[in-house]
Amino acid sequence: MAIAFVTHTRTGLSSSHSNFLFTRTFIHFTLNLQTLKSPPKRHRFFSCNCERAMASSPATAPYGSWKSPITADVVSGAAKRLGGTAVDARGRLIWLESRPAESGRGVLVVEPENPGGEAVDITPKEFGVRTLAQEYGGGAFTVSGDVVYFANYKDQRLYKQSISSLDVPPIPLTPSYGGPVVSYADGVFDARYNRFVSVREDRRESSQNPSTAIVSIALDSKDVQEPQVLVGGSDFYAFPRLDPKSERIAWIQWSHPNMPWDKSELWVGYISENGEIYKRVCVAGNDPSLVESPTEPKWSPDGDLFFITDRENGFWNLHKWIEAENKVLPLYSLDAEFARPLWIFGMNSYEFLQTDTQKNLIACSYRQQGKSYLGIIDNVQGSKLTLLDIPFTDIDNITSGNDYLYVEGASSVHPSSVAKVTLDNEKSKVVDFNIVWSSSPDTLKYSAYFSKPELIEFPTEVPGQNAYAYFYPPTNPIYQASQEEKPPLLLKSHGGPTAEARGILNLSIQYWTSRGWAFVDVNYGGSTVGTACSLAEKMKPNLSDYNIILEGYGREYRDRLLGRWGIVDVNDCCSCAMYLVNNGKVDGERLCITGGSAGGYTTLAALAFKETFKAGASLYGVADVNMLRAETHKFESHYIDRLGGGEKECYERSPINHVDKFSCPIILFQGLEDKVVPPEQARKIYQALKEKGVPVALVEYEGEQHGFRKAENIKFTLEQQMVFFARLVGHFNVADDITPIKIDNYD
């Protein structure tokens, strides 16, 4: 660690992992569907019923001082990220994983030929699969037959690679522009014209306002050619999808000031004999009487267009386009979300299936009451939904294989995983469920230390309006605290801000709870998918007396934060903390708050404008909202206006303009290559607090962007938060051997 001036800059470390193995044992085991189901409990008032793994009496020690095997090394090593799944021509699963031990390098991996065999890395060590399109990326690879097309992180060019001939190096498909200034994402192979169709973000003329288009890349030329624009003119594009004959192409587009979940349009283009689009039809999103945000268009094997939109009931539901009448019909209506907000490319919430009777079915996931569900419906209007019984309570993407599904999901006892779900002949029941990939395959050995999430409902500052959170009580089988002591609380404010907290197994949370901290993950008003509506907003009058939570709540709840960012989120986080204090669950004198990105802003704003918390940690958080409006990337450049209001409102809600109101310690963590929240934000708040005399520390990471990907930085961030809070708020000594960094105005 190199220390410069009074801030702490973490530089790249020489890693013993640079020569990694190209094969690993493939995770393959069958789970008992009944014993592993453990959905979050829902309580208005709750109790900690943690099972003790040790027969002997636990030792008594202060909260926060407990020793735990869930170390920061374990957490950082378990922080592999899944970047998508696909199936090759032979029906083998291919997935993209980001490896913290390799500085977050993205690697494509193919499953073994036989169960128990070795999974094989497809991506050569000099490549990394990741796109920077819209900064958040996603949709970085596509599999078609025996070929994978991928975006390379270092130069952002598209490449193709044979899956069966891994000794042959990847072949570049797009030009080199002397640097990573043009990115590609969300592509599909066009067999009719032997080309690759993709979203392109071009930053050659402007990095602040790059142009976006749907382009075609020729595959039959010996020389790399400049991609040809198929569709352009809008600010943003996503989901270019070809019908089975490559005669029509569907896509989603939207323009400033909207985000894709605010208002978007679904278009279909008709492709001429020379491969150009000669006719366009707007399928959804252009009716001025409807405000909707269509997403995830997909063509069925029969050539019918399906998609998800929120036009009728305000929830993202499945719909079908009747081409002859240019009419849209709902396929299945439910007050639940069948899609997620389009923060990244490449999301896949449903797939087409065929039975032995040639009946077309759709496998889909949706979210309701804090839980994800997997189901099957017919692809005709008015069809019934058949639920499939699997242990996952949280589902992301679905990929269709040969007579089975690959489901990306998690639960309170499963970390991020991919499961192979085998169905019966009628596709109505699950006959086998195998975990084939896990972000942390060794997780189960720590299960005695796991704190199970409890879904709580708490009152907000708005009379009659409630908000929701997942509460994790301190849990350790070999320790207990004295009956007189209440645990310190770490409250997490999620990013987005229209993201969400989910009650799934997260070792970063278990790191805190297994050491004697209480932890609460808040879904404040405006959280997007899976958070709960207030009863007053969503329940019918005859149901008003029932304690029912509608999660997967739709547009009405999604819009609650508009114009009130920095107010609703801050108030709800403070209300949650005080709710726990008033119910005797935590120590009111040891309340801490943490958050990343927009959650970092909520953290800073709560510390500036409220007196609830005693210390905070901001990870790449926003201190100056107007600076963010001026400097952030194109995708979110107008988002701030919708959330924070005008320049005056943004000024008033910016913590940097109210330094005089800060009085408690803050630690800041920042990536020096962050384009979403530039480093100047953290430096500005750090300098102001240092001059005011508030205890403050700033850690800067070289080579990190918006979110930390390197294992050593993930570890350092976690440990320094822990020791920072322990020294300034906790009044206990941590059990781990952690060397604290210097805190200005304290050390």
XYZ file of C-alpha atoms in Angstrom:
747
model
C 0.000 0.000 0.000
C 1.455 3.340 -1.040
C 0.544 6.247 1.241
C 0.548 9.682 -0.353
C -0.017 12.849 1.673
C -2.952 12.178 3.988
C -4.978 9.967 1.685
C -4.302 6.285 1.126
C -3.797 5.090 -2.436
C -3.893 1.364 -3.097
C -1.813 0.427 -6.121
C -1.884 -2.759 -8.153
C -0.174 -5.653 -6.372
C 1.902 -8.374 -7.983
C -0.301 -11.404 -7.689
C 0.602 -15.006 -7.203
C -2.522 -15.755 -9.227
C -1.109 -14.441 -12.498
C -0.446 -17.983 -13.729
C -3.861 -19.457 -13.115
C -5.008 -22.922 -14.048
C -7.195 -23.298 -17.094
C -9.195 -26.184 -15.655
C -11.059 -26.633 -12.429
C -13.245 -29.261 -10.879
C -16.802 -28.644 -12.004
C -19.315 -28.108 -9.215
C -22.055 -30.672 -9.632
C -24.270 -31.885 -6.838
C -27.951 -32.472 -6.308
C -29.782 -30.427 -3.698
C -32.689 -31.624 -1.640
C -35.506 -29.352 -2.737
C -37.294 -29.378 0.597
C -34.501 -29.066 3.161
C -32.723 -26.215 1.416
C -35.714 -23.935 1.131
C -35.350 -21.100 3.587
C -37.148 -17.976 2.404
C -36.797 -14.817 4.444
C -39.177 -14.518 7.344
C -41.535 -11.545 7.327
C -42.158 -9.766 10.623
C -43.536 -6.507 11.784
C -41.889 -7.383 15.115
C -39.317 -10.134 15.027
C -37.139 -12.284 17.202
C -33.716 -13.840 16.712
C -34.089 -17.617 16.638
C -30.538 -18.475 15.547
C -29.602 -22.122 15.922
C -26.391 -22.750 17.822
C -23.953 -25.065 16.110
C -22.015 -25.815 19.289
C -23.300 -28.046 22.049
C -21.242 -26.248 24.694
C -22.288 -22.909 26.142
C -21.165 -19.913 24.098
C -18.495 -17.650 25.523
C -19.623 -14.183 26.594
C -17.885 -11.346 24.770
C -18.875 -7.832 23.680
C -20.738 -7.452 20.418
C -18.340 -6.641 17.585
C -15.390 -8.420 19.213
C -16.343 -11.970 18.215
C -13.930 -14.056 16.193
C -15.269 -15.511 12.952
C -13.969 -17.851 10.235
C -15.706 -15.648 7.655
C -12.660 -13.465 7.143
C -12.165 -10.636 4.675
C -10.042 -13.056 2.622
C -12.986 -15.448 2.478
C -15.334 -12.638 1.442
C -13.047 -11.245 -1.264
C -12.332 -14.731 -2.588
C -16.059 -15.449 -2.780
C -16.792 -12.289 -4.716
C -16.845 -13.850 -8.178
C -19.476 -12.206 -10.320
C -21.623 -13.910 -12.910
C -21.808 -12.058 -16.203
C -24.331 -14.237 -18.026
C -24.958 -17.751 -19.319
C -25.466 -19.357 -22.725
C -25.641 -22.804 -24.318
C -23.492 -23.966 -27.253
C -24.453 -26.215 -30.169
C -23.802 -29.334 -28.091
C -26.025 -28.153 -25.257
C -23.140 -27.334 -22.928
C -23.428 -24.457 -20.495
C -21.088 -21.497 -20.971
C -20.841 -18.784 -18.361
C -18.921 -15.572 -17.797
C -17.320 -15.085 -14.403
C -15.379 -12.122 -13.046
C -12.478 -13.191 -10.831
C -11.303 -10.860 -8.058
C -8.071 -12.854 -7.696
C -7.251 -11.875 -11.290
C -8.067 -8.184 -10.806
C -11.669 -8.780 -11.834
C -10.798 -10.315 -15.234
C -13.844 -11.704 -17.039
C -13.395 -15.317 -18.179
C -15.729 -17.459 -20.278
C -15.940 -21.038 -19.029
C -17.534 -24.141 -20.593
C -18.913 -26.993 -18.555
C -17.239 -30.422 -18.810
C -18.306 -33.197 -21.113
C -19.369 -35.378 -18.187
C -20.544 -34.629 -14.623
C -17.618 -34.526 -12.223
C -15.208 -33.584 -14.974
C -13.188 -30.451 -15.421
C -14.671 -27.141 -16.531
C -12.459 -25.411 -19.082
C -11.600 -21.747 -19.527
C -12.426 -20.554 -23.042
C -10.893 -17.099 -22.713
C -7.093 -16.965 -23.160
C -5.185 -15.371 -20.304
C -4.280 -12.271 -22.358
C -7.973 -11.487 -22.889
C -10.739 -10.364 -20.547
C -14.431 -10.400 -21.436
C -16.121 -7.143 -20.495
C -17.766 -4.250 -22.303
C -17.796 -0.634 -21.146
C -20.946 0.276 -23.082
C -23.008 2.643 -20.930
C -20.272 2.209 -18.276
C -22.221 -0.576 -16.542
C -21.797 -3.003 -19.447
C -23.503 -6.374 -19.594
C -24.239 -8.434 -22.703
C -20.493 -8.817 -23.325
C -20.708 -12.168 -25.115
C -22.943 -14.185 -27.431
C -22.787 -17.885 -28.256
C -23.977 -19.139 -31.631
C -23.368 -22.789 -32.414
C -19.685 -23.502 -31.866
C -18.587 -19.855 -31.868
C -18.506 -17.276 -29.103
C -18.460 -13.553 -29.882
C -17.134 -11.341 -27.103
C -16.006 -7.826 -26.217
C -12.420 -7.645 -24.994
C -11.916 -5.357 -22.004
C -8.512 -3.897 -22.847
C -9.271 -2.625 -26.381
C -13.114 -2.971 -26.372
C -12.999 -4.647 -29.793
C -15.281 -7.519 -30.747
C -13.691 -10.933 -31.262
C -14.888 -14.366 -32.322
C -13.505 -17.638 -31.016
C -14.118 -21.308 -31.713
C -15.276 -23.169 -28.632
C -14.077 -26.553 -29.932
C -10.652 -25.279 -31.078
C -9.353 -23.398 -28.075
C -5.793 -23.547 -29.356
C -6.804 -21.096 -32.096
C -6.591 -17.494 -30.798
C -9.605 -15.176 -30.973
C -10.044 -13.253 -34.223
C -10.825 -9.501 -34.127
C -14.012 -8.463 -35.916
C -14.007 -4.683 -35.422
C -11.351 -2.050 -36.176
C -8.726 -0.862 -33.750
C -9.067 2.840 -32.970
C -5.893 3.162 -30.947
C -7.655 2.756 -27.625
C -10.867 1.534 -25.959
C -13.064 4.275 -27.435
C -15.735 2.152 -29.163
C -17.703 -0.486 -27.225
C -20.149 -3.194 -28.279
C -22.837 -5.043 -26.330
C -26.002 -7.119 -26.539
C -25.220 -8.677 -29.923
C -26.817 -11.466 -31.981
C -25.619 -13.580 -34.894
C -27.423 -13.041 -38.223
C -27.212 -16.318 -40.152
C -28.998 -14.967 -43.224
C -26.349 -12.344 -43.949
C -23.436 -13.907 -42.032
C -22.997 -10.865 -39.845
C -23.087 -9.886 -36.214
C -25.652 -7.297 -35.105
C -24.842 -5.343 -31.964
C -25.363 -2.150 -29.981
C -22.368 0.160 -30.449
C -21.326 3.072 -28.241
C -18.879 5.356 -30.052
C -16.789 7.698 -27.892
C -14.372 8.824 -30.611
C -15.825 12.319 -30.872
C -17.055 12.742 -27.300
C -16.602 10.660 -24.177
C -19.284 12.673 -22.363
C -21.881 12.351 -25.112
C -21.049 9.275 -27.220
C -23.272 8.239 -30.100
C -25.174 4.970 -29.839
C -26.499 2.867 -32.707
C -27.356 -0.666 -33.748
C -24.691 -1.797 -36.204
C -23.844 -4.830 -38.330
C -20.364 -6.355 -38.471
C -19.512 -8.408 -41.571
C -18.128 -11.879 -40.827
C -17.305 -13.079 -44.339
C -14.592 -10.519 -45.090
C -10.887 -11.348 -44.767
C -10.165 -7.815 -43.638
C -11.723 -6.060 -40.655
C -14.284 -3.545 -41.891
C -16.005 -0.561 -40.339
C -19.400 -1.616 -38.918
C -22.473 -0.437 -40.817
C -25.239 1.443 -39.012
C -28.605 -0.296 -39.200
C -30.542 1.879 -36.741
C -29.540 5.268 -35.363
C -30.852 8.628 -34.264
C -32.037 7.831 -30.751
C -29.961 8.425 -27.627
C -29.926 4.779 -26.552
C -30.589 1.280 -27.897
C -30.848 -2.202 -26.418
C -32.084 -5.709 -27.227
C -31.582 -5.941 -31.008
C -33.294 -9.267 -31.698
C -33.777 -11.050 -35.050
C -36.706 -13.279 -35.936
C -35.928 -16.926 -36.877
C -35.640 -16.063 -40.610
C -33.733 -12.779 -40.104
C -36.493 -10.943 -41.961
C -37.416 -8.681 -39.044
C -35.483 -7.124 -36.218
C -36.905 -5.825 -32.935
C -35.188 -3.382 -30.619
C -35.737 -1.072 -27.636
C -34.862 2.620 -27.818
C -35.197 5.626 -25.527
C -33.979 9.202 -25.328
C -33.126 11.853 -22.764
C -34.383 12.801 -20.248
C -35.900 9.338 -19.708
C -34.263 6.285 -18.249
C -35.338 3.012 -19.893
C -37.664 2.198 -16.979
C -39.315 5.633 -17.242
C -40.330 5.619 -20.902
C -39.027 3.603 -23.825
C -40.189 2.356 -27.219
C -40.271 -1.034 -28.916
C -39.710 -0.998 -32.673
C -39.700 -3.623 -35.407
C -37.743 -3.148 -38.635
C -38.236 -5.118 -41.837
C -35.020 -6.257 -43.521
C -34.565 -6.001 -47.278
C -32.728 -8.416 -49.586
C -29.531 -6.376 -49.244
C -29.694 -6.472 -45.453
C -30.920 -2.941 -44.820
C -34.002 -1.924 -42.864
C -36.579 -0.570 -45.297
C -39.634 -0.237 -43.042
C -40.167 0.431 -39.337
C -43.158 -0.024 -37.038
C -43.433 1.175 -33.440
C -45.011 -1.644 -31.467
C -45.173 -0.058 -28.014
C -44.270 3.205 -26.334
C -45.512 5.783 -28.856
C -49.107 6.119 -27.620
C -49.310 9.513 -25.855
C -52.139 8.230 -23.688
C -49.879 5.508 -22.228
C -46.693 5.873 -20.248
C -44.859 2.573 -20.528
C -41.386 1.103 -20.631
C -41.292 -2.000 -22.848
C -38.271 -4.257 -22.496
C -36.851 -7.672 -23.454
C -38.338 -8.291 -26.927
C -37.947 -11.842 -28.166
C -39.170 -13.816 -31.186
C -40.733 -17.229 -30.659
C -39.690 -20.204 -32.823
C -42.875 -19.551 -34.843
C -41.894 -15.944 -35.498
C -44.237 -14.214 -33.043
C -42.909 -11.242 -31.068
C -43.166 -11.228 -27.285
C -41.977 -8.597 -24.844
C -42.492 -7.229 -21.345
C -44.127 -3.889 -20.577
C -45.953 -2.096 -17.769
C -48.789 -0.488 -19.734
C -51.963 -1.786 -18.058
C -51.403 -2.300 -14.353
C -48.073 -0.546 -13.899
C -46.239 -3.851 -13.525
C -43.833 -5.365 -16.036
C -45.906 -8.227 -17.515
C -45.563 -10.393 -20.632
C -47.259 -9.244 -23.829
C -47.577 -10.413 -27.443
C -47.605 -8.372 -30.644
C -50.326 -9.164 -33.177
C -48.497 -8.064 -36.307
C -51.446 -8.074 -38.733
C -53.308 -5.548 -36.579
C -50.280 -3.878 -34.985
C -51.984 -4.606 -31.681
C -50.539 -5.592 -28.310
C -52.237 -8.156 -26.086
C -51.358 -9.068 -22.499
C -50.250 -12.671 -22.217
C -50.591 -13.003 -18.473
C -51.465 -10.212 -16.025
C -50.201 -10.198 -12.470
C -49.256 -7.518 -9.943
C -45.637 -8.635 -10.069
C -42.503 -7.737 -12.013
C -41.493 -10.104 -14.831
C -38.461 -7.936 -15.681
C -35.807 -5.803 -14.015
C -34.680 -2.243 -14.709
C -32.308 -1.993 -17.650
C -29.147 -1.001 -15.809
C -27.083 -3.440 -17.845
C -27.373 -5.128 -21.226
C -28.176 -8.770 -21.804
C -30.917 -9.513 -19.290
C -32.998 -12.606 -20.031
C -36.083 -13.079 -17.860
C -37.948 -15.621 -20.009
C -37.298 -18.393 -22.547
C -39.336 -20.413 -25.039
C -39.770 -24.158 -24.501
C -41.307 -26.925 -26.577
C -42.955 -30.082 -25.264
C -43.140 -33.463 -26.930
C -46.571 -32.428 -28.212
C -44.978 -29.398 -29.970
C -46.862 -27.101 -27.638
C -45.056 -23.778 -27.237
C -44.454 -22.725 -23.652
C -42.663 -19.875 -21.942
C -40.466 -20.321 -18.887
C -40.423 -17.057 -16.963
C -39.437 -15.544 -13.641
C -41.203 -12.847 -11.685
C -40.839 -11.156 -8.330
C -43.551 -10.651 -5.729
C -43.667 -10.324 -1.924
C -39.895 -10.203 -1.603
C -39.388 -13.447 -3.509
C -38.678 -14.556 -7.055
C -40.689 -17.324 -8.691
C -40.084 -19.569 -11.682
C -43.095 -20.501 -13.782
C -44.394 -21.863 -17.070
C -47.160 -20.290 -19.163
C -48.618 -20.971 -22.610
C -47.752 -18.428 -25.282
C -51.406 -17.593 -25.853
C -53.525 -14.920 -24.238
C -55.294 -15.903 -21.041
C -52.986 -18.831 -20.324
C -52.445 -20.176 -16.830
C -49.249 -19.890 -14.839
C -47.744 -23.098 -13.464
C -45.189 -22.545 -10.702
C -42.007 -24.599 -10.617
C -40.725 -25.590 -7.192
C -37.020 -24.690 -6.769
C -34.962 -23.582 -3.736
C -33.977 -20.182 -5.156
C -35.848 -17.222 -3.706
C -34.067 -14.727 -5.971
C -33.761 -15.247 -9.740
C -31.905 -13.234 -12.350
C -31.610 -14.793 -15.809
C -32.918 -17.951 -17.475
C -31.183 -19.873 -20.271
C -32.882 -22.727 -22.122
C -30.979 -25.976 -22.717
C -31.986 -29.366 -24.067
C -35.006 -30.356 -21.967
C -33.852 -28.238 -19.039
C -33.287 -24.693 -17.872
C -30.226 -22.992 -16.504
C -31.374 -20.566 -13.812
C -29.204 -17.863 -12.252
C -30.320 -17.345 -8.694
C -29.674 -17.288 -4.962
C -31.425 -17.573 -1.601
C -30.722 -16.951 2.058
C -28.630 -20.149 2.086
C -27.300 -20.044 -1.492
C -24.830 -17.466 -2.778
C -25.073 -16.365 -6.406
C -25.365 -19.635 -8.341
C -26.402 -21.295 -11.590
C -28.709 -24.304 -11.322
C -29.582 -26.864 -13.961
C -33.326 -27.394 -13.620
C -34.638 -30.531 -15.332
C -38.364 -30.667 -16.079
C -40.741 -33.539 -16.744
C -42.088 -34.251 -20.230
C -45.024 -31.925 -19.757
C -42.724 -29.125 -18.507
C -44.913 -28.708 -15.442
C -42.736 -30.136 -12.655
C -39.111 -30.060 -11.590
C -37.564 -33.539 -11.498
C -33.961 -32.521 -10.779
C -32.130 -29.456 -9.465
C -28.327 -29.290 -9.645
C -26.045 -26.404 -8.727
C -23.497 -26.247 -11.561
C -21.766 -22.971 -10.693
C -21.395 -21.061 -7.449
C -19.739 -17.752 -6.658
C -18.548 -19.406 -3.440
C -18.592 -23.220 -3.565
C -17.142 -23.513 -0.034
C -19.885 -21.423 1.551
C -21.743 -24.245 3.286
C -18.917 -24.909 5.740
C -19.698 -21.546 7.351
C -23.454 -22.170 7.596
C -23.447 -22.323 11.422
C -22.391 -18.666 11.391
C -25.045 -17.462 8.945
C -27.556 -14.873 10.037
C -30.874 -15.394 8.231
C -32.573 -12.274 6.829
C -35.824 -11.169 8.416
C -38.056 -8.997 6.270
C -39.264 -6.067 8.398
C -41.821 -3.350 7.781
C -41.340 0.000 9.481
C -43.179 3.349 9.488
C -41.669 6.262 7.577
C -41.986 9.982 8.236
C -45.007 10.077 5.918
C -48.103 9.134 7.944
C -49.599 5.844 6.799
C -46.655 5.039 4.551
C -44.298 2.174 5.365
C -40.975 1.008 3.973
C -39.101 -2.278 4.176
C -35.725 -3.795 4.960
C -33.905 -7.065 5.567
C -32.613 -7.311 9.129
C -29.758 -9.660 10.044
C -29.226 -10.199 13.800
C -25.750 -10.993 15.191
C -25.076 -14.722 14.878
C -22.106 -16.773 16.039
C -22.348 -20.299 17.523
C -19.452 -19.821 19.972
C -20.181 -16.323 21.271
C -22.905 -14.401 22.990
C -23.052 -10.939 24.510
C -24.248 -9.977 27.958
C -27.986 -9.506 28.345
C -27.494 -5.829 29.187
C -25.746 -5.034 25.891
C -27.407 -4.225 22.569
C -25.440 -4.775 19.340
C -24.035 -2.012 17.147
C -25.890 -1.599 13.855
C -24.542 -1.183 10.341
C -27.241 0.073 7.990
C -26.651 -0.340 4.268
C -28.191 2.017 1.738
C -28.217 0.356 -1.679
C -27.111 2.022 -4.910
C -29.011 2.935 -8.024
C -30.806 4.605 -6.348
C -33.491 2.559 -8.113
C -31.788 -0.722 -7.239
C -32.899 -2.913 -4.344
C -31.824 -4.917 -1.326
C -32.447 -8.648 -1.575
C -32.504 -11.202 1.196
C -29.910 -13.573 -0.256
C -26.704 -15.057 1.115
C -24.010 -12.395 0.993
C -20.754 -13.106 2.795
C -20.057 -9.376 3.032
C -23.063 -9.139 5.360
C -22.152 -12.333 7.229
C -18.691 -10.864 7.864
C -20.372 -8.272 10.099
C -23.067 -10.373 11.758
C -20.703 -13.224 12.656
C -18.560 -10.691 14.554
C -21.471 -9.438 16.623
C -22.884 -6.626 14.506
C -26.520 -6.266 13.594
C -26.955 -5.456 9.895
C -29.944 -4.021 8.043
C -30.288 -3.699 4.271
C -32.911 -1.035 3.521
C -35.315 -0.828 0.599
C -36.230 2.826 0.842
C -39.008 4.386 -1.203
C -38.166 4.316 -4.919
C -36.291 1.026 -4.829
C -37.030 -0.741 -8.058
C -37.742 -4.449 -8.245
C -38.872 -6.495 -5.307
C -39.386 -3.762 -2.765
C -42.733 -3.321 -1.168
C -45.484 -0.852 -1.827
C -47.170 0.874 1.044
C -50.511 -0.654 1.882
C -52.259 2.671 1.423
C -50.957 2.992 -2.129
C -51.584 -0.487 -3.480
C -54.185 -2.380 -1.461
C -57.866 -2.478 -2.243
C -60.138 -1.082 0.500
C -61.481 -4.477 1.525
C -57.915 -5.693 2.153
C -56.707 -2.684 4.105
C -56.800 -4.470 7.456
C -54.376 -7.165 6.349
C -50.613 -6.978 6.697
C -49.847 -7.773 3.070
C -46.685 -6.667 1.344
C -46.701 -6.325 -2.426
C -43.143 -6.664 -3.613
C -42.472 -6.334 -7.269
C -44.590 -3.233 -6.857
C -44.665 -1.528 -10.225
C -44.325 1.977 -11.549
C -46.202 3.789 -8.780
C -43.724 2.832 -6.097
C -40.831 3.101 -8.525
C -41.598 6.780 -9.060
C -41.760 7.688 -5.377
C -38.163 8.921 -5.399
C -38.558 11.212 -8.420
C -37.720 14.780 -7.432
C -37.089 13.666 -3.830
C -33.718 11.903 -3.950
C -31.861 12.871 -0.807
C -35.128 13.190 1.095
C -37.118 9.955 0.817
C -34.070 7.677 0.935
C -32.460 9.539 3.830
C -35.665 9.690 5.865
C -36.416 6.010 5.319
C -32.918 4.920 6.355
C -33.130 6.989 9.536
C -36.628 5.710 10.265
C -35.435 2.128 9.877
C -32.550 2.606 12.295
C -34.786 4.224 14.910
C -37.399 1.503 14.475
C -34.771 -1.073 15.420
C -33.623 1.031 18.382
C -37.159 1.522 19.670
C -37.842 -2.207 19.430
C -34.766 -2.986 21.507
C -32.849 -4.696 18.715
C -29.781 -2.430 18.485
C -27.788 0.137 20.433
C -28.932 3.665 19.601
C -25.467 5.065 20.447
C -23.717 2.782 17.953
C -25.578 3.307 14.691
C -23.402 3.322 11.561
C -24.322 3.665 7.886
C -22.597 2.546 4.691
C -23.385 2.668 0.989
C -21.855 2.682 -2.465
C -22.527 5.033 -5.393
C -26.046 6.430 -4.860
C -25.982 4.622 -1.523
C -22.838 6.587 -0.713
C -24.768 9.765 -1.410
C -27.546 8.658 0.932
C -24.877 7.900 3.543
C -23.305 11.364 3.258
C -26.686 13.089 3.161
C -27.882 11.216 6.252
C -24.746 12.266 8.125
C -25.070 15.880 6.979
C -28.795 16.463 7.401
C -29.725 14.083 10.230
C -28.318 13.172 13.625
C -29.308 9.519 13.637
C -25.963 7.895 12.826
C -22.672 8.118 14.692
C -20.317 7.258 11.780
C -20.451 6.378 8.113
C -18.593 4.861 5.160
C -19.068 6.137 1.615
C -17.892 3.920 -1.251
C -17.559 5.940 -4.487
C -20.439 8.068 -3.243
C -21.809 11.386 -4.487
C -21.001 14.504 -2.461
C -21.927 17.199 -4.999
C -25.078 16.438 -6.986
C -24.611 19.352 -9.392
C -21.059 18.211 -10.099
C -22.456 14.777 -10.838
C -25.001 16.322 -13.213
C -22.192 18.069 -15.093
C -19.606 15.280 -15.170
C -21.307 11.904 -15.136
C -21.591 9.637 -18.166
C -24.270 9.893 -20.851
C -26.514 7.081 -19.600
C -27.285 8.880 -16.325
C -26.645 12.465 -17.384
C -30.354 13.420 -17.164
C -31.251 10.895 -14.489
C -30.138 13.301 -11.763
C -32.574 15.963 -12.977
C -35.465 13.559 -12.561
C -34.320 12.399 -9.144
C -33.024 15.563 -7.548
C -34.976 18.286 -9.291
C -33.332 21.435 -10.648
C -30.002 23.052 -9.915
C -31.291 24.765 -6.773
C -32.689 21.568 -5.270
C -29.527 19.646 -6.135
C -27.412 22.335 -4.481
C -29.505 22.237 -1.328
C -29.298 18.435 -1.116
C -25.562 18.164 -1.806
C -23.657 17.224 1.364
C -20.591 19.161 0.187
C -22.530 22.415 0.539
C -23.391 21.705 4.171
C -20.063 20.749 5.705
C -20.953 22.772 8.789
C -23.632 20.189 9.583
C -21.230 17.215 9.689
C -20.130 16.188 13.155
C -19.403 12.448 13.080
C -16.553 10.386 11.557
C -16.537 9.358 7.894
C -14.313 7.047 5.850
C -14.323 7.316 2.048
C -13.266 4.764 -0.599
C -12.813 5.728 -4.253
C -11.617 4.184 -7.536
C -9.363 6.518 -9.500
C -10.745 5.393 -12.887
C -14.386 5.948 -11.934
C -16.291 7.626 -14.788
C -19.692 7.461 -13.076
C -18.735 9.288 -9.869
C -15.372 10.981 -10.588
C -12.703 10.887 -7.827
C -12.981 14.639 -7.298
C -16.239 14.015 -5.444
C -14.529 12.017 -2.676
C -11.555 14.365 -2.551
C -13.802 17.384 -2.215
C -15.752 16.049 0.758
C -12.565 14.692 2.351
C -10.782 18.033 2.191
C -13.791 19.928 3.528
C -14.259 17.599 6.496
C -10.552 17.601 7.257
C -10.551 21.399 7.396
C -13.628 21.356 9.650
C -11.929 19.025 12.097
C -14.203 16.011 11.620
C -12.433 12.613 11.848
C -12.083 11.500 8.216
C -10.038 9.160 6.038
C -9.844 8.712 2.259
C -8.675 5.545 0.484
C -8.089 5.740 -3.285
C -7.568 2.690 -5.487
C -5.558 2.788 -8.683
C -7.036 0.730 -11.505
C -10.528 0.583 -9.979
C -13.655 2.008 -11.571
C -17.207 2.295 -10.281
C -17.234 -0.637 -7.881
C -14.209 -2.586 -6.717
C -13.214 -5.763 -8.568
C -9.777 -6.625 -7.203
C -9.677 -9.078 -4.300
C -7.068 -7.115 -2.365
C -9.175 -3.941 -2.561
C -12.406 -5.702 -1.609
C -10.618 -7.109 1.433
C -8.998 -3.810 2.397
C -12.287 -1.901 2.133
C -14.125 -4.370 4.335
C -11.442 -4.532 7.012
C -10.895 -0.776 7.172
C -14.616 -0.121 7.582
C -14.708 -2.615 10.441
C -11.744 -1.180 12.336
C -12.810 2.422 11.612
C -16.226 1.876 13.199
C -14.736 -0.125 16.078
C -12.255 2.610 16.968
C -14.595 5.582 16.723
C -18.015 4.201 17.634
C -17.933 0.578 18.733
C -15.970 0.744 22.005
C -14.565 -2.754 21.456
C -11.464 -4.386 20.014
C -11.846 -6.385 16.812
C -10.688 -9.990 16.936
C -8.953 -9.787 13.561
C -5.383 -8.604 13.099
C -6.075 -5.414 11.115
C -3.655 -2.512 10.846
C -5.801 0.648 10.789
C -5.044 3.488 8.425
C -4.441 6.980 9.754
C -7.591 8.960 10.506
C -7.233 12.705 10.134
C -8.383 14.740 13.118
C -8.271 11.601 15.259
C -4.805 9.997 15.130
